[in-house]
PDB file of C-alpha atoms in Angstrom:
ATOM      1  CA  MET A   1      -3.827 -27.328 -15.706  1.00  0.00           C
ATOM      2  CA  LEU A   2      -4.787 -24.143 -13.448  1.00  0.00           C
ATOM      3  CA  GLY A   3      -4.272 -21.761 -16.404  1.00  0.00           C
ATOM      4  CA  LYS A   4      -7.082 -23.102 -18.240  1.00  0.00           C
ATOM      5  CA  LEU A   5      -8.938 -23.513 -15.411  1.00  0.00           C
ATOM      6  CA  LEU A   6      -8.617 -19.802 -15.063  1.00  0.00           C
ATOM      7  CA  LYS A   7      -9.210 -18.891 -18.333  1.00  0.00           C
ATOM      8  CA  TYR A   8     -12.884 -20.837 -18.249  1.00  0.00           C
ATOM      9  CA  GLU A   9     -13.458 -19.100 -14.544  1.00  0.00           C
ATOM     10  CA  PHE A  10     -12.989 -16.012 -15.817  1.00  0.00           C
ATOM     11  CA  LYS A  11     -14.730 -16.239 -19.187  1.00  0.00           C
ATOM     12  CA  ASN A  12     -17.617 -17.470 -16.941  1.00  0.00           C
ATOM     13  CA  THR A  13     -17.526 -14.854 -14.862  1.00  0.00           C
ATOM     14  CA  ALA A  14     -16.845 -12.034 -16.714  1.00  0.00           C
ATOM     15  CA  LYS A  15     -19.962 -10.639 -18.391  1.00  0.00           C
ATOM     16  CA  VAL A  16     -21.249 -10.198 -14.583  1.00  0.00           C
ATOM     17  CA  MET A  17     -18.045  -8.355 -13.729  1.00  0.00           C
ATOM     18  CA  LEU A  18     -17.335  -6.198 -16.819  1.00  0.00           C
ATOM     19  CA  THR A  19     -20.851  -4.760 -16.587  1.00  0.00           C
ATOM     20  CA  ILE A  20     -20.368  -3.661 -13.196  1.00  0.00           C
ATOM     21  CA  TYR A  21     -16.992  -2.384 -14.109  1.00  0.00           C
ATOM     22  CA  GLY A  22     -18.893  -0.462 -17.299  1.00  0.00           C
ATOM     23  CA  VAL A  23     -21.561   0.702 -15.513  1.00  0.00           C
ATOM     24  CA  LEU A  24     -19.533   2.339 -13.262  1.00  0.00           C
ATOM     25  CA  ILE A  25     -17.076   4.085 -15.311  1.00  0.00           C
ATOM     26  CA  ILE A  26     -19.851   5.835 -16.911  1.00  0.00           C
ATOM     27  CA  THR A  27     -21.598   6.908 -14.192  1.00  0.00           C
ATOM     28  CA  THR A  28     -17.395   8.205 -13.244  1.00  0.00           C
ATOM     29  CA  LEU A  29     -17.800   9.995 -16.641  1.00  0.00           C
ATOM     30  CA  LEU A  30     -20.722  11.308 -16.168  1.00  0.00           C
ATOM     31  CA  GLY A  31     -20.631  12.520 -12.697  1.00  0.00           C
ATOM     32  CA  SER A  32     -16.746  14.471 -13.504  1.00  0.00           C
ATOM     33  CA  LEU A  33     -18.349  16.283 -16.410  1.00  0.00           C
ATOM     34  CA  GLY A  34     -21.842  17.303 -14.559  1.00  0.00           C
ATOM     35  CA  LEU A  35     -19.174  18.610 -11.342  1.00  0.00           C
ATOM     36  CA  SER A  36     -16.873  20.747 -13.919  1.00  0.00           C
ATOM     37  CA  THR A  37     -20.160  22.465 -15.781  1.00  0.00           C
ATOM     38  CA  ASP A  38     -20.386  26.178 -15.403  1.00  0.00           C
ATOM     39  CA  ALA A  39     -23.412  25.817 -13.703  1.00  0.00           C
ATOM     40  CA  ILE A  40     -22.248  23.472 -11.080  1.00  0.00           C
ATOM     41  CA  GLN A  41     -19.123  25.572 -10.229  1.00  0.00           C
ATOM     42  CA  SER A  42     -20.782  28.676 -10.115  1.00  0.00           C
ATOM     43  CA  ASP A  43     -21.800  29.892  -6.297  1.00  0.00           C
ATOM     44  CA  THR A  44     -24.438  32.019  -7.638  1.00  0.00           C
ATOM     45  CA  ALA A  45     -25.568  30.356 -11.095  1.00  0.00           C
ATOM     46  CA  GLU A  46     -29.336  29.005  -9.955  1.00  0.00           C
ATOM     47  CA  LEU A  47     -29.155  25.974 -11.573  1.00  0.00           C
ATOM     48  CA  PRO A  48     -32.833  25.159 -14.040  1.00  0.00           C
ATOM     49  CA  PRO A  49     -35.032  22.319 -12.424  1.00  0.00           C
ATOM     50  CA  ILE A  50     -33.626  19.523 -15.438  1.00  0.00           C
ATOM     51  CA  ILE A  51     -30.034  20.536 -15.487  1.00  0.00           C
ATOM     52  CA  GLU A  52     -30.216  20.154 -10.986  1.00  0.00           C
ATOM     53  CA  LEU A  53     -32.497  17.091 -12.154  1.00  0.00           C
ATOM     54  CA  LEU A  54     -30.090  15.499 -14.151  1.00  0.00           C
ATOM     55  CA  PHE A  55     -26.847  16.047 -11.893  1.00  0.00           C
ATOM     56  CA  ILE A  56     -28.610  14.764  -8.836  1.00  0.00           C
ATOM     57  CA  SER A  57     -29.502  11.606 -10.684  1.00  0.00           C
ATOM     58  CA  SER A  58     -26.097  11.396 -12.227  1.00  0.00           C
ATOM     59  CA  ILE A  59     -25.223  11.618  -8.410  1.00  0.00           C
ATOM     60  CA  MET A  60     -27.303   9.099  -7.538  1.00  0.00           C
ATOM     61  CA  LEU A  61     -26.560   6.638 -10.038  1.00  0.00           C
ATOM     62  CA  TYR A  62     -22.647   7.261  -8.917  1.00  0.00           C
ATOM     63  CA  ILE A  63     -23.629   6.033  -5.163  1.00  0.00           C
ATOM     64  CA  LEU A  64     -25.298   3.465  -6.538  1.00  0.00           C
ATOM     65  CA  SER A  65     -22.696   2.089  -8.920  1.00  0.00           C
ATOM     66  CA  ILE A  66     -20.364   1.937  -6.040  1.00  0.00           C
ATOM     67  CA  PHE A  67     -22.551   0.262  -3.854  1.00  0.00           C
ATOM     68  CA  ALA A  68     -22.783  -2.304  -6.965  1.00  0.00           C
ATOM     69  CA  LEU A  69     -19.197  -2.644  -7.110  1.00  0.00           C
ATOM     70  CA  PHE A  70     -18.080  -3.790  -3.764  1.00  0.00           C
ATOM     71  CA  VAL A  71     -22.018  -5.402  -2.592  1.00  0.00           C
ATOM     72  CA  VAL A  72     -22.449  -6.852  -5.683  1.00  0.00           C
ATOM     73  CA  THR A  73     -19.278  -7.983  -6.417  1.00  0.00           C
ATOM     74  CA  TYR A  74     -18.401  -9.542  -3.282  1.00  0.00           C
ATOM     75  CA  ILE A  75     -22.004 -11.654  -3.023  1.00  0.00           C
ATOM     76  CA  TYR A  76     -21.368 -12.784  -6.623  1.00  0.00           C
ATOM     77  CA  VAL A  77     -18.297 -14.287  -6.300  1.00  0.00           C
ATOM     78  CA  CYS A  78     -19.500 -16.310  -3.415  1.00  0.00           C
ATOM     79  CA  ILE A  79     -22.222 -17.094  -4.301  1.00  0.00           C
ATOM     80  CA  HIS A  80     -20.615 -18.594  -7.742  1.00  0.00           C
ATOM     81  CA  PHE A  81     -17.594 -20.647  -5.054  1.00  0.00           C
ATOM     82  CA  TYR A  82     -20.693 -22.369  -3.490  1.00  0.00           C
ATOM     83  CA  LYS A  83     -22.904 -23.155  -6.755  1.00  0.00           C
ATOM     84  CA  THR A  84     -19.676 -24.300  -8.700  1.00  0.00           C
ATOM     85  CA  MET A  85     -18.359 -25.654  -5.886  1.00  0.00           C
ATOM     86  CA  TYR A  86     -21.133 -27.806  -3.641  1.00  0.00           C
ATOM     87  CA  SER A  87     -24.435 -26.838  -5.603  1.00  0.00           C
ATOM     88  CA  ASP A  88     -25.594 -29.797  -8.148  1.00  0.00           C
ATOM     89  CA  GLN A  89     -23.385 -27.905 -10.533  1.00  0.00           C
ATOM     90  CA  GLY A  90     -20.618 -29.313  -7.930  1.00  0.00           C
ATOM     91  CA  TYR A  91     -21.105 -32.714  -9.236  1.00  0.00           C
ATOM     92  CA  LEU A  92     -20.025 -31.249 -12.431  1.00  0.00           C
ATOM     93  CA  THR A  93     -17.158 -29.764 -11.208  1.00  0.00           C
ATOM     94  CA  HIS A  94     -15.691 -32.507  -9.557  1.00  0.00           C
ATOM     95  CA  THR A  95     -15.604 -34.650 -12.133  1.00  0.00           C
ATOM     96  CA  LEU A  96     -13.138 -32.715 -13.913  1.00  0.00           C
ATOM     97  CA  PRO A  97      -9.832 -34.676 -14.541  1.00  0.00           C
ATOM     98  CA  VAL A  98      -8.252 -32.314 -11.510  1.00  0.00           C
ATOM     99  CA  LYS A  99      -7.115 -32.160  -7.977  1.00  0.00           C
ATOM    100  CA  PRO A 100      -9.260 -30.391  -5.678  1.00  0.00           C
ATOM    101  CA  ARG A 101      -6.640 -28.206  -4.568  1.00  0.00           C
ATOM    102  CA  THR A 102      -6.225 -26.664  -7.742  1.00  0.00           C
ATOM    103  CA  LEU A 103      -9.938 -26.367  -7.760  1.00  0.00           C
ATOM    104  CA  PHE A 104     -10.207 -24.220  -5.469  1.00  0.00           C
ATOM    105  CA  HIS A 105      -6.935 -22.180  -6.235  1.00  0.00           C
ATOM    106  CA  ALA A 106      -8.859 -21.570  -9.260  1.00  0.00           C
ATOM    107  CA  LYS A 107     -12.026 -19.787  -7.857  1.00  0.00           C
ATOM    108  CA  LEU A 108      -9.900 -18.419  -5.258  1.00  0.00           C
ATOM    109  CA  ILE A 109      -7.762 -16.607  -7.949  1.00  0.00           C
ATOM    110  CA  THR A 110     -10.207 -15.482  -9.897  1.00  0.00           C
ATOM    111  CA  SER A 111     -12.789 -14.003  -7.182  1.00  0.00           C
ATOM    112  CA  TRP A 112      -9.194 -12.304  -5.427  1.00  0.00           C
ATOM    113  CA  VAL A 113      -8.605 -10.778  -8.941  1.00  0.00           C
ATOM    114  CA  TRP A 114     -12.447  -9.202  -9.346  1.00  0.00           C
ATOM    115  CA  MET A 115     -11.964  -8.252  -5.982  1.00  0.00           C
ATOM    116  CA  MET A 116      -8.424  -6.389  -6.908  1.00  0.00           C
ATOM    117  CA  GLY A 117     -10.168  -4.532  -9.596  1.00  0.00           C
ATOM    118  CA  SER A 118     -12.901  -3.504  -8.224  1.00  0.00           C
ATOM    119  CA  MET A 119     -10.855  -1.594  -5.445  1.00  0.00           C
ATOM    120  CA  VAL A 120      -8.165  -0.134  -8.063  1.00  0.00           C
ATOM    121  CA  LEU A 121     -10.873   0.557 -10.122  1.00  0.00           C
ATOM    122  CA  PHE A 122     -12.780   2.821  -7.315  1.00  0.00           C
ATOM    123  CA  TYR A 123     -10.076   4.864  -6.467  1.00  0.00           C
ATOM    124  CA  PHE A 124      -9.555   5.876 -10.115  1.00  0.00           C
ATOM    125  CA  SER A 125     -13.383   6.570  -9.990  1.00  0.00           C
ATOM    126  CA  LEU A 126     -12.524   8.796  -6.822  1.00  0.00           C
ATOM    127  CA  LEU A 127      -9.514  10.229  -8.467  1.00  0.00           C
ATOM    128  CA  GLY A 128     -11.880  10.993 -11.951  1.00  0.00           C
ATOM    129  CA  ILE A 129     -14.508  12.710 -10.098  1.00  0.00           C
ATOM    130  CA  LEU A 130     -12.334  15.181  -7.848  1.00  0.00           C
ATOM    131  CA  ILE A 131     -10.382  15.476 -11.143  1.00  0.00           C
ATOM    132  CA  GLY A 132     -14.003  16.792 -12.507  1.00  0.00           C
ATOM    133  CA  ALA A 133     -14.582  18.838  -9.475  1.00  0.00           C
ATOM    134  CA  THR A 134     -11.494  20.930  -9.767  1.00  0.00           C
ATOM    135  CA  ARG A 135     -11.776  21.127 -13.810  1.00  0.00           C
ATOM    136  CA  GLY A 136      -8.116  18.924 -13.891  1.00  0.00           C
ATOM    137  CA  GLU A 137      -6.471  21.715 -11.680  1.00  0.00           C
ATOM    138  CA  LEU A 138      -5.987  18.915  -8.922  1.00  0.00           C
ATOM    139  CA  PHE A 139      -4.320  16.544 -11.479  1.00  0.00           C
ATOM    140  CA  HIS A 140      -2.088  19.496 -13.052  1.00  0.00           C
ATOM    141  CA  GLU A 141      -0.625  21.124  -9.783  1.00  0.00           C
ATOM    142  CA  VAL A 142      -0.466  17.261  -7.586  1.00  0.00           C
ATOM    143  CA  VAL A 143       0.493  14.867 -10.475  1.00  0.00           C
ATOM    144  CA  VAL A 144       2.560  17.262 -13.329  1.00  0.00           C
ATOM    145  CA  GLY A 145       2.600  20.582 -11.734  1.00  0.00           C
ATOM    146  CA  SER A 146       5.600  22.259  -9.414  1.00  0.00           C
ATOM    147  CA  ASP A 147       3.927  21.887  -6.268  1.00  0.00           C
ATOM    148  CA  PHE A 148       4.562  17.593  -6.749  1.00  0.00           C
ATOM    149  CA  ALA A 149       8.088  17.637  -4.569  1.00  0.00           C
ATOM    150  CA  LEU A 150       6.463  20.133  -1.819  1.00  0.00           C
ATOM    151  CA  MET A 151       3.503  17.500  -1.333  1.00  0.00           C
ATOM    152  CA  GLN A 152       6.185  14.651  -1.264  1.00  0.00           C
ATOM    153  CA  GLY A 153       8.307  16.233   1.801  1.00  0.00           C
ATOM    154  CA  GLU A 154       4.757  17.174   3.424  1.00  0.00           C
ATOM    155  CA  PHE A 155       3.835  13.203   2.794  1.00  0.00           C
ATOM    156  CA  ILE A 156       7.018  12.114   4.583  1.00  0.00           C
ATOM    157  CA  SER A 157       6.803  14.415   7.316  1.00  0.00           C
ATOM    158  CA  VAL A 158       2.808  13.288   7.956  1.00  0.00           C
ATOM    159  CA  PHE A 159       3.448   9.617   6.901  1.00  0.00           C
ATOM    160  CA  GLY A 160       6.894   8.866   7.687  1.00  0.00           C
ATOM    161  CA  MET A 161       7.395   7.187   4.545  1.00  0.00           C
ATOM    162  CA  THR A 162       7.477   8.409   0.786  1.00  0.00           C
ATOM    163  CA  LEU A 163       4.058   8.332  -1.753  1.00  0.00           C
ATOM    164  CA  GLY A 164       5.243   5.529  -3.589  1.00  0.00           C
ATOM    165  CA  GLN A 165       6.224   3.750  -0.056  1.00  0.00           C
ATOM    166  CA  PHE A 166       2.804   4.283   0.976  1.00  0.00           C
ATOM    167  CA  ILE A 167       1.200   2.848  -1.945  1.00  0.00           C
ATOM    168  CA  PHE A 168       2.896   0.171  -2.144  1.00  0.00           C
ATOM    169  CA  MET A 169       2.201  -0.471   1.603  1.00  0.00           C
ATOM    170  CA  MET A 170      -1.700   0.284   0.962  1.00  0.00           C
ATOM    171  CA  PHE A 171      -1.625  -2.112  -1.906  1.00  0.00           C
ATOM    172  CA  LEU A 172      -0.283  -5.089   0.003  1.00  0.00           C
ATOM    173  CA  LEU A 173      -2.443  -4.174   2.868  1.00  0.00           C
ATOM    174  CA  LEU A 174      -5.837  -4.205  -0.307  1.00  0.00           C
ATOM    175  CA  ALA A 175      -4.759  -7.571  -1.863  1.00  0.00           C
ATOM    176  CA  PHE A 176      -4.309  -9.339   1.913  1.00  0.00           C
ATOM    177  CA  SER A 177      -7.607  -8.064   3.128  1.00  0.00           C
ATOM    178  CA  CYS A 178      -9.434  -9.165   0.125  1.00  0.00           C
ATOM    179  CA  LEU A 179      -8.092 -12.244   0.227  1.00  0.00           C
ATOM    180  CA  SER A 180      -9.026 -12.834   3.540  1.00  0.00           C
ATOM    181  CA  TYR A 181     -12.333 -11.618   3.432  1.00  0.00           C
ATOM    182  CA  LEU A 182     -12.848 -14.166   0.863  1.00  0.00           C
ATOM    183  CA  LEU A 183     -11.282 -17.027   2.783  1.00  0.00           C
ATOM    184  CA  MET A 184     -13.869 -16.685   5.205  1.00  0.00           C
ATOM    185  CA  VAL A 185     -16.408 -16.920   3.352  1.00  0.00           C
ATOM    186  CA  PHE A 186     -14.874 -19.917   1.534  1.00  0.00           C
ATOM    187  CA  VAL A 187     -14.462 -21.295   4.845  1.00  0.00           C
ATOM    188  CA  SER A 188     -18.100 -20.902   5.847  1.00  0.00           C
ATOM    189  CA  ILE A 189     -19.748 -22.709   2.580  1.00  0.00           C
ATOM    190  CA  SER A 190     -17.464 -25.273   2.864  1.00  0.00           C
ATOM    191  CA  ILE A 191     -17.808 -26.106   6.549  1.00  0.00           C
ATOM    192  CA  GLY A 192     -21.525 -25.623   6.290  1.00  0.00           C
ATOM    193  CA  GLN A 193     -21.446 -28.584   3.266  1.00  0.00           C
ATOM    194  CA  LEU A 194     -20.474 -31.168   5.432  1.00  0.00           C
ATOM    195  CA  PHE A 195     -23.667 -31.000   6.849  1.00  0.00           C
ATOM    196  CA  ASN A 196     -26.508 -33.374   5.885  1.00  0.00           C
ATOM    197  CA  GLN A 197     -28.936 -30.658   5.721  1.00  0.00           C
ATOM    198  CA  HIS A 198     -29.601 -26.741   5.752  1.00  0.00           C
ATOM    199  CA  LYS A 199     -26.019 -26.748   4.066  1.00  0.00           C
ATOM    200  CA  ILE A 200     -26.470 -22.556   3.822  1.00  0.00           C
ATOM    201  CA  VAL A 201     -27.865 -22.352   7.247  1.00  0.00           C
ATOM    202  CA  GLY A 202     -24.989 -24.410   8.424  1.00  0.00           C
ATOM    203  CA  ALA A 203     -22.079 -21.812   6.424  1.00  0.00           C
ATOM    204  CA  ILE A 204     -23.897 -18.787   8.276  1.00  0.00           C
ATOM    205  CA  ILE A 205     -23.662 -20.324  11.587  1.00  0.00           C
ATOM    206  CA  ALA A 206     -19.706 -21.072  10.570  1.00  0.00           C
ATOM    207  CA  GLY A 207     -19.237 -17.799   9.580  1.00  0.00           C
ATOM    208  CA  ILE A 208     -20.691 -15.797  12.639  1.00  0.00           C
ATOM    209  CA  ALA A 209     -18.796 -18.718  14.682  1.00  0.00           C
ATOM    210  CA  ILE A 210     -15.317 -17.881  13.035  1.00  0.00           C
ATOM    211  CA  TYR A 211     -15.669 -14.223  12.927  1.00  0.00           C
ATOM    212  CA  PHE A 212     -16.739 -14.002  17.290  1.00  0.00           C
ATOM    213  CA  VAL A 213     -13.602 -16.280  17.605  1.00  0.00           C
ATOM    214  CA  GLU A 214     -11.698 -14.133  14.561  1.00  0.00           C
ATOM    215  CA  GLN A 215     -13.079 -10.503  16.961  1.00  0.00           C
ATOM    216  CA  THR A 216     -11.943 -12.482  20.227  1.00  0.00           C
ATOM    217  CA  VAL A 217      -8.588 -13.333  19.825  1.00  0.00           C
ATOM    218  CA  GLY A 218      -8.094 -10.094  18.022  1.00  0.00           C
ATOM    219  CA  THR A 219      -9.250  -8.105  21.517  1.00  0.00           C
ATOM    220  CA  ILE A 220      -6.877 -10.348  23.548  1.00  0.00           C
ATOM    221  CA  VAL A 221      -3.840  -9.925  21.829  1.00  0.00           C
ATOM    222  CA  LEU A 222      -4.860  -6.027  21.347  1.00  0.00           C
ATOM    223  CA  LEU A 223      -5.110  -6.170  25.565  1.00  0.00           C
ATOM    224  CA  LEU A 224      -1.797  -8.086  25.633  1.00  0.00           C
ATOM    225  CA  THR A 225       0.000  -5.985  23.535  1.00  0.00           C
ATOM    226  CA  GLY A 226      -0.758  -2.901  24.952  1.00  0.00           C
ATOM    227  CA  GLY A 227      -4.454  -2.037  24.751  1.00  0.00           C
ATOM    228  CA  SER A 228      -5.002   0.376  22.244  1.00  0.00           C
ATOM    229  CA  VAL A 229      -2.694   2.703  19.746  1.00  0.00           C
ATOM    230  CA  PHE A 230      -4.082   5.890  21.462  1.00  0.00           C
ATOM    231  CA  ASP A 231      -3.481   4.926  25.157  1.00  0.00           C
ATOM    232  CA  ASN A 232       0.824   4.785  23.862  1.00  0.00           C
ATOM    233  CA  MET A 233       0.402   7.479  21.866  1.00  0.00           C
ATOM    234  CA  ASP A 234       4.047   9.092  23.383  1.00  0.00           C
ATOM    235  CA  GLY A 235       6.593   8.842  20.631  1.00  0.00           C
ATOM    236  CA  ILE A 236       4.136   8.280  17.801  1.00  0.00           C
ATOM    237  CA  GLU A 237       4.684  11.228  14.833  1.00  0.00           C
ATOM    238  CA  THR A 238       3.568   9.525  12.030  1.00  0.00           C
ATOM    239  CA  PHE A 239       1.568   7.033  10.536  1.00  0.00           C
ATOM    240  CA  ALA A 240       4.705   4.221  10.457  1.00  0.00           C
ATOM    241  CA  ASP A 241       5.195   4.903  13.931  1.00  0.00           C
ATOM    242  CA  MET A 242       1.780   3.987  14.497  1.00  0.00           C
ATOM    243  CA  ILE A 243       1.682   0.638  12.584  1.00  0.00           C
ATOM    244  CA  THR A 244       4.848  -0.590  13.900  1.00  0.00           C
ATOM    245  CA  THR A 245       3.181  -0.585  17.520  1.00  0.00           C
ATOM    246  CA  PRO A 246       2.951  -3.757  19.660  1.00  0.00           C
ATOM    247  CA  PRO A 247      -1.205  -3.804  19.325  1.00  0.00           C
ATOM    248  CA  MET A 248      -0.694  -3.026  15.185  1.00  0.00           C
ATOM    249  CA  ILE A 249       1.772  -6.060  14.487  1.00  0.00           C
ATOM    250  CA  GLY A 250      -0.246  -8.219  16.710  1.00  0.00           C
ATOM    251  CA  SER A 251      -3.510  -7.461  15.093  1.00  0.00           C
ATOM    252  CA  ALA A 252      -1.350  -8.090  12.139  1.00  0.00           C
ATOM    253  CA  ILE A 253      -0.072 -11.321  13.250  1.00  0.00           C
ATOM    254  CA  VAL A 254      -3.799 -12.960  14.269  1.00  0.00           C
ATOM    255  CA  SER A 255      -4.848 -11.635  10.754  1.00  0.00           C
ATOM    256  CA  VAL A 256      -2.411 -13.696   8.951  1.00  0.00           C
ATOM    257  CA  ILE A 257      -2.785 -16.633  11.260  1.00  0.00           C
ATOM    258  CA  PHE A 258      -6.631 -17.013  10.523  1.00  0.00           C
ATOM    259  CA  THR A 259      -6.225 -16.449   7.096  1.00  0.00           C
ATOM    260  CA  VAL A 260      -3.843 -19.256   6.614  1.00  0.00           C
ATOM    261  CA  ALA A 261      -5.629 -21.707   8.694  1.00  0.00           C
ATOM    262  CA  PHE A 262      -9.396 -20.923   6.696  1.00  0.00           C
ATOM    263  CA  TYR A 263      -6.760 -21.726   3.802  1.00  0.00           C
ATOM    264  CA  ILE A 264      -5.887 -25.179   5.501  1.00  0.00           C
ATOM    265  CA  THR A 265      -9.192 -25.790   6.077  1.00  0.00           C
ATOM    266  CA  CYS A 266     -10.759 -25.342   2.845  1.00  0.00           C
ATOM    267  CA  ILE A 267      -7.921 -27.494   1.125  1.00  0.00           C
ATOM    268  CA  VAL A 268      -8.288 -30.161   3.723  1.00  0.00           C
ATOM    269  CA  ILE A 269     -12.183 -30.053   3.220  1.00  0.00           C
ATOM    270  CA  GLN A 270     -11.811 -29.887  -0.452  1.00  0.00           C
ATOM    271  CA  LYS A 271      -9.247 -33.454  -0.350  1.00  0.00           C
ATOM    272  CA  ARG A 272     -10.999 -34.961   2.632  1.00  0.00           C
ATOM    273  CA  HIS A 273     -14.715 -34.176   3.426  1.00  0.00           C
ATOM    274  CA  LEU A 274     -16.058 -33.056   0.352  1.00  0.00           C
ATOM    275  CA  ASN A 275     -19.974 -33.882   0.924  1.00  0.00           C
ATOM    276  CA  LEU A 276     -22.250 -33.031  -2.273  1.00  0.00           C
ATOM    277  CA  ASP A 277     -25.363 -35.474  -0.817  1.00  0.00           C
TER     278      ASP A 277
END
């Protein structure tokens, strides 16, 4: 049943999300092509007014599409969760012969995949802009050229890990961050719907309170584990050394505990305290 729900959720949200993705892809291509032209590459050539206008417009559109990719995506998936779970549409959703936990998992997985897709697309978009600005030299010299082995050695000396390990770690961090941010909003919305009136106001208040508590606990743990990474720089030579310091590990543990707590709270509310009045 989860598979069928996921198929429906992706189909229901694909129109908006693919439109956002398409806009970013188009503006990335325009920006990359614009940066690779002779007029832009030349330091001395004076741009004709029409070319300058088109170039500035393409860059502005690219910046706006980046804004839409992050902000609109996040707001959209959160509003979609609220509407399909706790608004009038929620009555229809909860009449399905499916466990509340399964419904929640379908919403969470769909939202998480779209957010991860947005982040991955953003990084590829930046790569496309850089390739256009360097007319492909970045790709040729760093990715397929002879400089790759040299870059790997320098990368290990700075970061204390290979490029592949770094990318894998960043992917895990990105995946967890997306999940944590989603669950924080979802649990705020879930708590807000417990109010008989002013559910949205209740969700906002719950979100502010949760954020305050999480930041307070994080600060306390940071102080107890060493105050600051920058106060204990002795022995820290690489990025790997920094992320394994007690303050960083403590912060990570706090984030994991809160994320798990958000998830459990959402499941309990879905199962025992659903209030659609």
